[in-house]
PDB file of N, CA and C in Angstrom:
ATOM      1  N   PRO K  48    -119.869  22.212 -23.165  1.00 66.00           N
ATOM      2  CA  PRO K  48    -119.913  21.638 -21.834  1.00 66.00           C
ATOM      3  C   PRO K  48    -121.181  20.808 -21.671  1.00 66.00           C
ATOM      4  N   GLY K  49    -122.332  21.349 -22.205  1.00 75.00           N
ATOM      5  CA  GLY K  49    -123.628  20.699 -21.949  1.00 75.00           C
ATOM      6  C   GLY K  49    -123.667  19.349 -22.612  1.00 75.00           C
ATOM      7  N   VAL K  50    -123.167  19.212 -23.716  1.00 81.00           N
ATOM      8  CA  VAL K  50    -123.231  17.866 -24.402  1.00 81.00           C
ATOM      9  C   VAL K  50    -122.230  16.933 -23.750  1.00 81.00           C
ATOM     10  N   GLY K  51    -121.044  17.381 -23.179  1.00 86.00           N
ATOM     11  CA  GLY K  51    -120.109  16.504 -22.477  1.00 86.00           C
ATOM     12  C   GLY K  51    -120.764  15.931 -21.191  1.00 86.00           C
ATOM     13  N   LEU K  52    -121.529  16.935 -20.456  1.00 88.00           N
ATOM     14  CA  LEU K  52    -122.172  16.381 -19.275  1.00 88.00           C
ATOM     15  C   LEU K  52    -123.277  15.454 -19.558  1.00 88.00           C
ATOM     16  N   THR K  53    -124.087  15.671 -20.609  1.00 85.00           N
ATOM     17  CA  THR K  53    -125.071  14.824 -21.044  1.00 85.00           C
ATOM     18  C   THR K  53    -124.556  13.454 -21.360  1.00 85.00           C
ATOM     19  N   LEU K  54    -123.486  13.437 -22.176  1.00 87.00           N
ATOM     20  CA  LEU K  54    -122.888  12.093 -22.554  1.00 87.00           C
ATOM     21  C   LEU K  54    -122.433  11.395 -21.244  1.00 87.00           C
ATOM     22  N   LEU K  55    -121.694  12.115 -20.343  1.00 89.00           N
ATOM     23  CA  LEU K  55    -121.205  11.517 -19.173  1.00 89.00           C
ATOM     24  C   LEU K  55    -122.338  10.833 -18.397  1.00 89.00           C
ATOM     25  N   ILE K  56    -123.396  11.647 -18.066  1.00 90.00           N
ATOM     26  CA  ILE K  56    -124.554  11.130 -17.273  1.00 90.00           C
ATOM     27  C   ILE K  56    -125.255  10.011 -17.926  1.00 90.00           C
ATOM     28  N   GLY K  57    -125.495  10.166 -19.308  1.00 87.00           N
ATOM     29  CA  GLY K  57    -126.158   9.012 -19.989  1.00 87.00           C
ATOM     30  C   GLY K  57    -125.456   7.748 -20.018  1.00 87.00           C
ATOM     31  N   ASN K  58    -124.101   7.762 -20.113  1.00 88.00           N
ATOM     32  CA  ASN K  58    -123.277   6.635 -20.187  1.00 88.00           C
ATOM     33  C   ASN K  58    -123.209   5.921 -18.722  1.00 88.00           C
ATOM     34  N   LEU K  59    -123.178   6.831 -17.765  1.00 91.00           N
ATOM     35  CA  LEU K  59    -123.214   6.378 -16.364  1.00 91.00           C
ATOM     36  C   LEU K  59    -124.528   5.517 -16.113  1.00 91.00           C
ATOM     37  N   ILE K  60    -125.682   6.111 -16.493  1.00 91.00           N
ATOM     38  CA  ILE K  60    -126.974   5.467 -16.323  1.00 91.00           C
ATOM     39  C   ILE K  60    -127.116   4.251 -16.970  1.00 91.00           C
ATOM     40  N   PHE K  61    -126.612   4.144 -18.201  1.00 88.00           N
ATOM     41  CA  PHE K  61    -126.653   2.930 -18.996  1.00 88.00           C
ATOM     42  C   PHE K  61    -125.703   1.791 -18.492  1.00 88.00           C
ATOM     43  N   SER K  62    -124.496   2.288 -17.945  1.00 90.00           N
ATOM     44  CA  SER K  62    -123.675   1.411 -17.310  1.00 90.00           C
ATOM     45  C   SER K  62    -124.228   0.881 -15.988  1.00 90.00           C
ATOM     46  N   GLN K  63    -124.883   1.648 -15.185  1.00 92.00           N
ATOM     47  CA  GLN K  63    -125.654   1.116 -14.022  1.00 92.00           C
ATOM     48  C   GLN K  63    -126.693   0.221 -14.342  1.00 92.00           C
ATOM     49  N   MET K  64    -127.478   0.524 -15.476  1.00 90.00           N
ATOM     50  CA  MET K  64    -128.429  -0.444 -15.851  1.00 90.00           C
ATOM     51  C   MET K  64    -127.980  -1.879 -16.193  1.00 90.00           C
ATOM     52  N   ALA K  65    -126.836  -1.880 -16.864  1.00 90.00           N
ATOM     53  CA  ALA K  65    -126.196  -3.172 -17.270  1.00 90.00           C
ATOM     54  C   ALA K  65    -125.681  -3.867 -15.900  1.00 90.00           C
ATOM     55  N   VAL K  66    -125.134  -3.299 -14.916  1.00 92.00           N
ATOM     56  CA  VAL K  66    -124.728  -3.835 -13.708  1.00 92.00           C
ATOM     57  C   VAL K  66    -125.860  -4.352 -12.942  1.00 92.00           C
ATOM     58  N   ARG K  67    -126.991  -3.635 -12.889  1.00 94.00           N
ATOM     59  CA  ARG K  67    -128.297  -4.088 -12.203  1.00 94.00           C
ATOM     60  C   ARG K  67    -128.815  -5.340 -12.812  1.00 94.00           C
ATOM     61  N   MET K  68    -128.841  -5.366 -14.146  1.00 94.00           N
ATOM     62  CA  MET K  68    -129.403  -6.486 -14.911  1.00 94.00           C
ATOM     63  C   MET K  68    -128.509  -7.668 -14.742  1.00 94.00           C
ATOM     64  N   THR K  69    -127.198  -7.540 -14.647  1.00 93.00           N
ATOM     65  CA  THR K  69    -126.260  -8.552 -14.471  1.00 93.00           C
ATOM     66  C   THR K  69    -126.528  -9.264 -13.111  1.00 93.00           C
ATOM     67  N   ARG K  70    -126.738  -8.396 -12.093  1.00 95.00           N
ATOM     68  CA  ARG K  70    -126.956  -8.885 -10.758  1.00 95.00           C
ATOM     69  C   ARG K  70    -128.355  -9.603 -10.674  1.00 95.00           C
ATOM     70  N   LYS K  71    -129.218  -8.981 -11.266  1.00 96.00           N
ATOM     71  CA  LYS K  71    -130.733  -9.504 -11.308  1.00 96.00           C
ATOM     72  C   LYS K  71    -130.816 -10.899 -11.983  1.00 96.00           C
ATOM     73  N   TYR K  72    -130.237 -10.951 -13.232  1.00 95.00           N
ATOM     74  CA  TYR K  72    -130.492 -12.116 -14.108  1.00 95.00           C
ATOM     75  C   TYR K  72    -129.318 -13.181 -13.922  1.00 95.00           C
ATOM     76  N   GLY K  73    -128.145 -12.750 -13.478  1.00 94.00           N
ATOM     77  CA  GLY K  73    -127.010 -13.656 -13.312  1.00 94.00           C
ATOM     78  C   GLY K  73    -126.262 -13.931 -14.655  1.00 94.00           C
ATOM     79  N   ARG K  74    -126.352 -13.036 -15.595  1.00 93.00           N
ATOM     80  CA  ARG K  74    -125.646 -13.269 -16.815  1.00 93.00           C
ATOM     81  C   ARG K  74    -124.987 -11.855 -17.226  1.00 93.00           C
ATOM     82  N   GLN K  75    -124.092 -11.926 -18.113  1.00 90.00           N
ATOM     83  CA  GLN K  75    -123.430 -10.760 -18.531  1.00 90.00           C
ATOM     84  C   GLN K  75    -124.315  -9.857 -19.399  1.00 90.00           C
ATOM     85  N   TYR K  76    -124.177  -8.563 -19.275  1.00 87.00           N
ATOM     86  CA  TYR K  76    -124.898  -7.571 -20.099  1.00 87.00           C
ATOM     87  C   TYR K  76    -123.875  -6.499 -20.376  1.00 87.00           C
ATOM     88  N   THR K  77    -124.022  -5.997 -21.577  1.00 83.00           N
ATOM     89  CA  THR K  77    -123.168  -4.782 -21.991  1.00 83.00           C
ATOM     90  C   THR K  77    -124.025  -3.622 -22.039  1.00 83.00           C
ATOM     91  N   ALA K  78    -123.416  -2.470 -21.500  1.00 78.00           N
ATOM     92  CA  ALA K  78    -124.192  -1.214 -21.567  1.00 78.00           C
ATOM     93  C   ALA K  78    -124.348  -0.742 -23.065  1.00 78.00           C
ATOM     94  N   GLN K  79    -125.513  -0.243 -23.218  1.00 75.00           N
ATOM     95  CA  GLN K  79    -125.690   0.429 -24.597  1.00 75.00           C
ATOM     96  C   GLN K  79    -124.944   1.613 -24.713  1.00 75.00           C
ATOM     97  N   PRO K  80    -124.153   1.854 -25.686  1.00 78.00           N
ATOM     98  CA  PRO K  80    -123.334   3.098 -25.824  1.00 78.00           C
ATOM     99  C   PRO K  80    -124.340   4.310 -25.958  1.00 78.00           C
ATOM    100  N   TYR K  81    -123.965   5.414 -25.212  1.00 78.00           N
ATOM    101  CA  TYR K  81    -124.828   6.557 -25.297  1.00 78.00           C
ATOM    102  C   TYR K  81    -124.020   7.593 -26.078  1.00 78.00           C
ATOM    103  N   GLY K  82    -124.564   8.269 -27.098  1.00 78.00           N
ATOM    104  CA  GLY K  82    -123.821   9.248 -27.782  1.00 78.00           C
ATOM    105  C   GLY K  82    -124.772  10.155 -28.621  1.00 78.00           C
ATOM    106  N   MET K  83    -124.161  10.940 -29.450  1.00 76.00           N
ATOM    107  CA  MET K  83    -124.870  11.834 -30.328  1.00 76.00           C
ATOM    108  C   MET K  83    -125.436  10.993 -31.524  1.00 76.00           C
ATOM    109  N   ASN K  84    -126.617  11.359 -32.006  1.00 77.00           N
ATOM    110  CA  ASN K  84    -127.164  10.655 -33.059  1.00 77.00           C
ATOM    111  C   ASN K  84    -126.859  11.490 -34.356  1.00 77.00           C
ATOM    112  N   ALA K  85    -125.790  11.067 -35.093  1.00 77.00           N
ATOM    113  CA  ALA K  85    -125.257  11.870 -36.238  1.00 77.00           C
ATOM    114  C   ALA K  85    -126.365  12.021 -37.332  1.00 77.00           C
ATOM    115  N   PRO K  86    -127.002  10.817 -37.739  1.00 79.00           N
ATOM    116  CA  PRO K  86    -128.150  11.079 -38.806  1.00 79.00           C
ATOM    117  C   PRO K  86    -129.087  12.042 -38.395  1.00 79.00           C
ATOM    118  N   SER K  87    -129.647  11.989 -37.256  1.00 81.00           N
ATOM    119  CA  SER K  87    -130.598  13.087 -36.896  1.00 81.00           C
ATOM    120  C   SER K  87    -130.086  14.517 -36.777  1.00 81.00           C
ATOM    121  N   LEU K  88    -128.784  14.513 -36.397  1.00 82.00           N
ATOM    122  CA  LEU K  88    -128.062  15.796 -36.412  1.00 82.00           C
ATOM    123  C   LEU K  88    -128.035  16.371 -37.859  1.00 82.00           C
ATOM    124  N   PHE K  89    -127.654  15.629 -38.712  1.00 87.00           N
ATOM    125  CA  PHE K  89    -127.560  16.044 -40.102  1.00 87.00           C
ATOM    126  C   PHE K  89    -128.923  16.453 -40.684  1.00 87.00           C
ATOM    127  N   ALA K  90    -130.005  15.603 -40.274  1.00 86.00           N
ATOM    128  CA  ALA K  90    -131.367  15.965 -40.786  1.00 86.00           C
ATOM    129  C   ALA K  90    -131.810  17.209 -40.198  1.00 86.00           C
ATOM    130  N   THR K  91    -131.516  17.467 -38.928  1.00 87.00           N
ATOM    131  CA  THR K  91    -131.991  18.687 -38.266  1.00 87.00           C
ATOM    132  C   THR K  91    -131.280  19.908 -38.914  1.00 87.00           C
ATOM    133  N   VAL K  92    -130.024  19.730 -39.061  1.00 89.00           N
ATOM    134  CA  VAL K  92    -129.177  21.026 -39.658  1.00 89.00           C
ATOM    135  C   VAL K  92    -129.640  21.285 -41.071  1.00 89.00           C
ATOM    136  N   PHE K  93    -129.692  20.236 -41.846  1.00 92.00           N
ATOM    137  CA  PHE K  93    -129.994  20.541 -43.323  1.00 92.00           C
ATOM    138  C   PHE K  93    -131.420  20.586 -43.761  1.00 92.00           C
ATOM    139  N   ASN K  94    -132.343  20.076 -42.951  1.00 92.00           N
ATOM    140  CA  ASN K  94    -133.795  20.153 -43.279  1.00 92.00           C
ATOM    141  C   ASN K  94    -134.527  21.050 -42.344  1.00 92.00           C
ATOM    142  N   VAL K  95    -133.953  21.440 -41.210  1.00 92.00           N
ATOM    143  CA  VAL K  95    -134.751  22.432 -40.429  1.00 92.00           C
ATOM    144  C   VAL K  95    -133.998  23.790 -40.259  1.00 92.00           C
ATOM    145  N   MET K  96    -132.814  23.666 -39.828  1.00 94.00           N
ATOM    146  CA  MET K  96    -132.011  24.934 -39.587  1.00 94.00           C
ATOM    147  C   MET K  96    -131.582  25.656 -40.805  1.00 94.00           C
ATOM    148  N   TYR K  97    -131.102  24.989 -41.853  1.00 95.00           N
ATOM    149  CA  TYR K  97    -130.564  25.528 -43.009  1.00 95.00           C
ATOM    150  C   TYR K  97    -131.677  26.365 -43.812  1.00 95.00           C
ATOM    151  N   PRO K  98    -132.887  25.805 -44.048  1.00 96.00           N
ATOM    152  CA  PRO K  98    -133.957  26.534 -44.674  1.00 96.00           C
ATOM    153  C   PRO K  98    -134.346  27.742 -43.826  1.00 96.00           C
ATOM    154  N   VAL K  99    -134.501  27.596 -42.616  1.00 96.00           N
ATOM    155  CA  VAL K  99    -135.040  28.581 -41.668  1.00 96.00           C
ATOM    156  C   VAL K  99    -134.014  29.823 -41.700  1.00 96.00           C
ATOM    157  N   TYR K 100    -132.757  29.518 -41.573  1.00 96.00           N
ATOM    158  CA  TYR K 100    -131.775  30.575 -41.522  1.00 96.00           C
ATOM    159  C   TYR K 100    -131.669  31.257 -42.834  1.00 96.00           C
ATOM    160  N   PHE K 101    -131.634  30.667 -43.926  1.00 96.00           N
ATOM    161  CA  PHE K 101    -131.624  31.353 -45.240  1.00 96.00           C
ATOM    162  C   PHE K 101    -132.922  31.971 -45.584  1.00 96.00           C
ATOM    163  N   SER K 102    -134.134  31.623 -45.060  1.00 96.00           N
ATOM    164  CA  SER K 102    -135.270  32.354 -45.366  1.00 96.00           C
ATOM    165  C   SER K 102    -135.471  33.578 -44.440  1.00 96.00           C
ATOM    166  N   THR K 103    -134.942  33.508 -43.070  1.00 96.00           N
ATOM    167  CA  THR K 103    -135.190  34.680 -42.146  1.00 96.00           C
ATOM    168  C   THR K 103    -133.790  35.412 -42.098  1.00 96.00           C
ATOM    169  N   GLY K 104    -132.674  34.852 -42.218  1.00 95.00           N
ATOM    170  CA  GLY K 104    -131.375  35.512 -41.929  1.00 95.00           C
ATOM    171  C   GLY K 104    -131.175  35.586 -40.581  1.00 95.00           C
ATOM    172  N   SER K 105    -131.864  34.976 -39.668  1.00 96.00           N
ATOM    173  CA  SER K 105    -131.679  34.963 -38.287  1.00 96.00           C
ATOM    174  C   SER K 105    -131.152  33.592 -37.705  1.00 96.00           C
ATOM    175  N   PHE K 106    -129.955  33.530 -37.255  1.00 94.00           N
ATOM    176  CA  PHE K 106    -129.563  32.262 -36.629  1.00 94.00           C
ATOM    177  C   PHE K 106    -130.283  31.892 -35.317  1.00 94.00           C
ATOM    178  N   MET K 107    -130.713  32.949 -34.487  1.00 96.00           N
ATOM    179  CA  MET K 107    -131.494  32.694 -33.387  1.00 96.00           C
ATOM    180  C   MET K 107    -132.895  32.070 -33.753  1.00 96.00           C
ATOM    181  N   THR K 108    -133.362  32.456 -34.720  1.00 96.00           N
ATOM    182  CA  THR K 108    -134.663  31.976 -35.168  1.00 96.00           C
ATOM    183  C   THR K 108    -134.564  30.442 -35.563  1.00 96.00           C
ATOM    184  N   ALA K 109    -133.473  30.184 -36.323  1.00 95.00           N
ATOM    185  CA  ALA K 109    -133.162  28.830 -36.822  1.00 95.00           C
ATOM    186  C   ALA K 109    -132.953  27.981 -35.610  1.00 95.00           C
ATOM    187  N   TYR K 110    -132.221  28.539 -34.644  1.00 94.00           N
ATOM    188  CA  TYR K 110    -131.846  27.730 -33.406  1.00 94.00           C
ATOM    189  C   TYR K 110    -133.167  27.396 -32.627  1.00 94.00           C
ATOM    190  N   HIS K 111    -134.094  28.337 -32.532  1.00 96.00           N
ATOM    191  CA  HIS K 111    -135.334  28.157 -31.712  1.00 96.00           C
ATOM    192  C   HIS K 111    -136.216  27.260 -32.519  1.00 96.00           C
ATOM    193  N   VAL K 112    -136.229  27.231 -33.816  1.00 96.00           N
ATOM    194  CA  VAL K 112    -137.070  26.300 -34.591  1.00 96.00           C
ATOM    195  C   VAL K 112    -136.452  24.850 -34.482  1.00 96.00           C
ATOM    196  N   ALA K 113    -135.062  24.752 -34.443  1.00 93.00           N
ATOM    197  CA  ALA K 113    -134.486  23.404 -34.285  1.00 93.00           C
ATOM    198  C   ALA K 113    -134.897  22.856 -32.942  1.00 93.00           C
ATOM    199  N   LEU K 114    -134.799  23.747 -31.911  1.00 93.00           N
ATOM    200  CA  LEU K 114    -135.102  23.334 -30.563  1.00 93.00           C
ATOM    201  C   LEU K 114    -136.635  22.834 -30.502  1.00 93.00           C
ATOM    202  N   ALA K 115    -137.560  23.454 -31.096  1.00 95.00           N
ATOM    203  CA  ALA K 115    -138.918  23.000 -31.161  1.00 95.00           C
ATOM    204  C   ALA K 115    -139.032  21.805 -31.929  1.00 95.00           C
ATOM    205  N   ALA K 116    -138.297  21.637 -33.020  1.00 93.00           N
ATOM    206  CA  ALA K 116    -138.377  20.389 -33.859  1.00 93.00           C
ATOM    207  C   ALA K 116    -137.840  19.106 -32.994  1.00 93.00           C
ATOM    208  N   ASN K 117    -136.779  19.483 -32.276  1.00 89.00           N
ATOM    209  CA  ASN K 117    -136.255  18.252 -31.480  1.00 89.00           C
ATOM    210  C   ASN K 117    -137.142  17.967 -30.324  1.00 89.00           C
ATOM    211  N   PHE K 118    -137.819  18.909 -29.733  1.00 93.00           N
ATOM    212  CA  PHE K 118    -138.778  18.697 -28.762  1.00 93.00           C
ATOM    213  C   PHE K 118    -139.954  17.765 -29.279  1.00 93.00           C
ATOM    214  N   TYR K 119    -140.519  18.227 -30.541  1.00 94.00           N
ATOM    215  CA  TYR K 119    -141.517  17.389 -31.033  1.00 94.00           C
ATOM    216  C   TYR K 119    -141.147  16.010 -31.447  1.00 94.00           C
ATOM    217  N   VAL K 120    -139.967  15.943 -31.851  1.00 90.00           N
ATOM    218  CA  VAL K 120    -139.477  14.573 -32.291  1.00 90.00           C
ATOM    219  C   VAL K 120    -139.423  13.742 -30.925  1.00 90.00           C
ATOM    220  N   GLY K 121    -138.997  14.345 -29.863  1.00 89.00           N
ATOM    221  CA  GLY K 121    -138.919  13.539 -28.632  1.00 89.00           C
ATOM    222  C   GLY K 121    -140.270  13.125 -28.082  1.00 89.00           C
ATOM    223  N   VAL K 122    -141.256  14.019 -28.251  1.00 95.00           N
ATOM    224  CA  VAL K 122    -142.696  13.678 -27.894  1.00 95.00           C
ATOM    225  C   VAL K 122    -143.183  12.540 -28.698  1.00 95.00           C
ATOM    226  N   ILE K 123    -143.060  12.666 -30.030  1.00 94.00           N
ATOM    227  CA  ILE K 123    -143.437  11.622 -30.900  1.00 94.00           C
ATOM    228  C   ILE K 123    -142.778  10.239 -30.705  1.00 94.00           C
ATOM    229  N   SER K 124    -141.485  10.335 -30.401  1.00 90.00           N
ATOM    230  CA  SER K 124    -140.651   9.085 -30.228  1.00 90.00           C
ATOM    231  C   SER K 124    -141.156   8.503 -28.978  1.00 90.00           C
ATOM    232  N   THR K 125    -141.477   9.221 -27.866  1.00 93.00           N
ATOM    233  CA  THR K 125    -141.940   8.810 -26.617  1.00 93.00           C
ATOM    234  C   THR K 125    -143.290   8.064 -26.796  1.00 93.00           C
ATOM    235  N   PHE K 126    -144.158   8.709 -27.471  1.00 93.00           N
ATOM    236  CA  PHE K 126    -145.453   8.120 -27.736  1.00 93.00           C
ATOM    237  C   PHE K 126    -145.449   6.907 -28.619  1.00 93.00           C
ATOM    238  N   VAL K 127    -144.581   6.877 -29.642  1.00 91.00           N
ATOM    239  CA  VAL K 127    -144.469   5.699 -30.562  1.00 91.00           C
ATOM    240  C   VAL K 127    -143.729   4.559 -29.736  1.00 91.00           C
ATOM    241  N   GLY K 128    -142.890   4.885 -28.762  1.00 90.00           N
ATOM    242  CA  GLY K 128    -142.209   3.801 -28.056  1.00 90.00           C
ATOM    243  C   GLY K 128    -143.154   2.865 -27.254  1.00 90.00           C
ATOM    244  N   PHE K 129    -144.356   3.324 -26.855  1.00 93.00           N
ATOM    245  CA  PHE K 129    -145.266   2.445 -26.252  1.00 93.00           C
ATOM    246  C   PHE K 129    -145.715   1.421 -27.111  1.00 93.00           C
ATOM    247  N   PHE K 130    -145.655   1.462 -28.524  1.00 92.00           N
ATOM    248  CA  PHE K 130    -146.081   0.467 -29.365  1.00 92.00           C
ATOM    249  C   PHE K 130    -144.980  -0.569 -29.671  1.00 92.00           C
ATOM    250  N   GLY K 131    -143.880  -0.327 -29.224  1.00 88.00           N
ATOM    251  CA  GLY K 131    -142.670  -1.279 -29.435  1.00 88.00           C
ATOM    252  C   GLY K 131    -143.038  -2.747 -29.158  1.00 88.00           C
ATOM    253  N   PRO K 132    -143.659  -3.051 -27.979  1.00 90.00           N
ATOM    254  CA  PRO K 132    -143.904  -4.501 -27.797  1.00 90.00           C
ATOM    255  C   PRO K 132    -144.866  -5.087 -28.752  1.00 90.00           C
ATOM    256  N   VAL K 133    -145.800  -4.347 -29.368  1.00 92.00           N
ATOM    257  CA  VAL K 133    -146.778  -4.723 -30.232  1.00 92.00           C
ATOM    258  C   VAL K 133    -146.027  -5.006 -31.614  1.00 92.00           C
ATOM    259  N   VAL K 134    -145.200  -4.030 -32.003  1.00 90.00           N
ATOM    260  CA  VAL K 134    -144.439  -4.404 -33.170  1.00 90.00           C
ATOM    261  C   VAL K 134    -143.467  -5.516 -33.182  1.00 90.00           C
ATOM    262  N   LEU K 135    -142.885  -5.755 -32.009  1.00 89.00           N
ATOM    263  CA  LEU K 135    -142.066  -6.974 -31.884  1.00 89.00           C
ATOM    264  C   LEU K 135    -142.833  -8.408 -32.031  1.00 89.00           C
ATOM    265  N   LYS K 136    -144.141  -8.275 -31.745  1.00 92.00           N
ATOM    266  CA  LYS K 136    -144.942  -9.537 -31.990  1.00 92.00           C
ATOM    267  C   LYS K 136    -145.145  -9.879 -33.395  1.00 92.00           C
ATOM    268  N   PHE K 137    -145.037  -8.789 -34.338  1.00 92.00           N
ATOM    269  CA  PHE K 137    -145.351  -9.081 -35.853  1.00 92.00           C
ATOM    270  C   PHE K 137    -144.021  -9.016 -36.541  1.00 92.00           C
ATOM    271  N   VAL K 138    -142.941  -8.387 -36.071  1.00 90.00           N
ATOM    272  CA  VAL K 138    -141.818  -8.169 -36.880  1.00 90.00           C
ATOM    273  C   VAL K 138    -140.637  -8.763 -36.223  1.00 90.00           C
ATOM    274  N   PRO K 139    -139.781  -9.614 -36.815  1.00 88.00           N
ATOM    275  CA  PRO K 139    -138.644 -10.057 -36.184  1.00 88.00           C
ATOM    276  C   PRO K 139    -137.664  -9.059 -35.799  1.00 88.00           C
ATOM    277  N   PRO K 140    -136.979  -9.148 -34.681  1.00 84.00           N
ATOM    278  CA  PRO K 140    -135.938  -8.096 -34.163  1.00 84.00           C
ATOM    279  C   PRO K 140    -134.893  -7.916 -35.219  1.00 84.00           C
ATOM    280  N   ALA K 141    -134.450  -9.055 -35.994  1.00 84.00           N
ATOM    281  CA  ALA K 141    -133.339  -8.891 -36.951  1.00 84.00           C
ATOM    282  C   ALA K 141    -133.853  -7.935 -38.068  1.00 84.00           C
ATOM    283  N   ALA K 142    -135.014  -7.796 -38.447  1.00 86.00           N
ATOM    284  CA  ALA K 142    -135.555  -6.996 -39.479  1.00 86.00           C
ATOM    285  C   ALA K 142    -135.522  -5.451 -38.978  1.00 86.00           C
ATOM    286  N   LEU K 143    -135.762  -5.298 -37.627  1.00 82.00           N
ATOM    287  CA  LEU K 143    -135.690  -3.920 -37.255  1.00 82.00           C
ATOM    288  C   LEU K 143    -134.281  -3.400 -37.143  1.00 82.00           C
ATOM    289  N   LEU K 144    -133.319  -4.347 -37.101  1.00 78.00           N
ATOM    290  CA  LEU K 144    -131.821  -3.927 -37.058  1.00 78.00           C
ATOM    291  C   LEU K 144    -131.183  -3.728 -38.461  1.00 78.00           C
ATOM    292  N   THR K 145    -132.033  -4.067 -39.455  1.00 75.00           N
ATOM    293  CA  THR K 145    -131.512  -3.967 -40.851  1.00 75.00           C
ATOM    294  C   THR K 145    -131.091  -2.523 -41.127  1.00 75.00           C
ATOM    295  N   PRO K 146    -131.833  -1.436 -40.784  1.00 69.00           N
ATOM    296  CA  PRO K 146    -131.371  -0.071 -41.149  1.00 69.00           C
ATOM    297  C   PRO K 146    -130.079   0.247 -40.592  1.00 69.00           C
ATOM    298  N   THR K 147    -129.629  -0.369 -39.487  1.00 62.00           N
ATOM    299  CA  THR K 147    -128.307   0.051 -38.837  1.00 62.00           C
ATOM    300  C   THR K 147    -127.173  -0.565 -39.512  1.00 62.00           C
ATOM    301  N   ALA K 148    -127.441  -1.647 -40.404  1.00 55.00           N
ATOM    302  CA  ALA K 148    -126.307  -2.290 -40.977  1.00 55.00           C
ATOM    303  C   ALA K 148    -125.548  -1.596 -42.120  1.00 55.00           C
TER     304      ALA K 148
END
């Protein structure tokens, strides 16, 4: 239920952003799809939860370590996000999209 509610709210927010930008700039915008990040999900499961669970035998410990890891990734991503405009001055946007191809 929590993931479903998160996806609903996230998609509504991104849709509203697209509508506001369309009205403000007078051209069509498409909302960024909001969903679960499968690559990071697999990285968390196999690189964080899996070793912790099999070394401790406690799924709750593995769960708590995964929560902490996700929190720290969020903090780091937020901090690094401030450098995005600087990166765009030196790296073409097409080069940044290459990993998603």
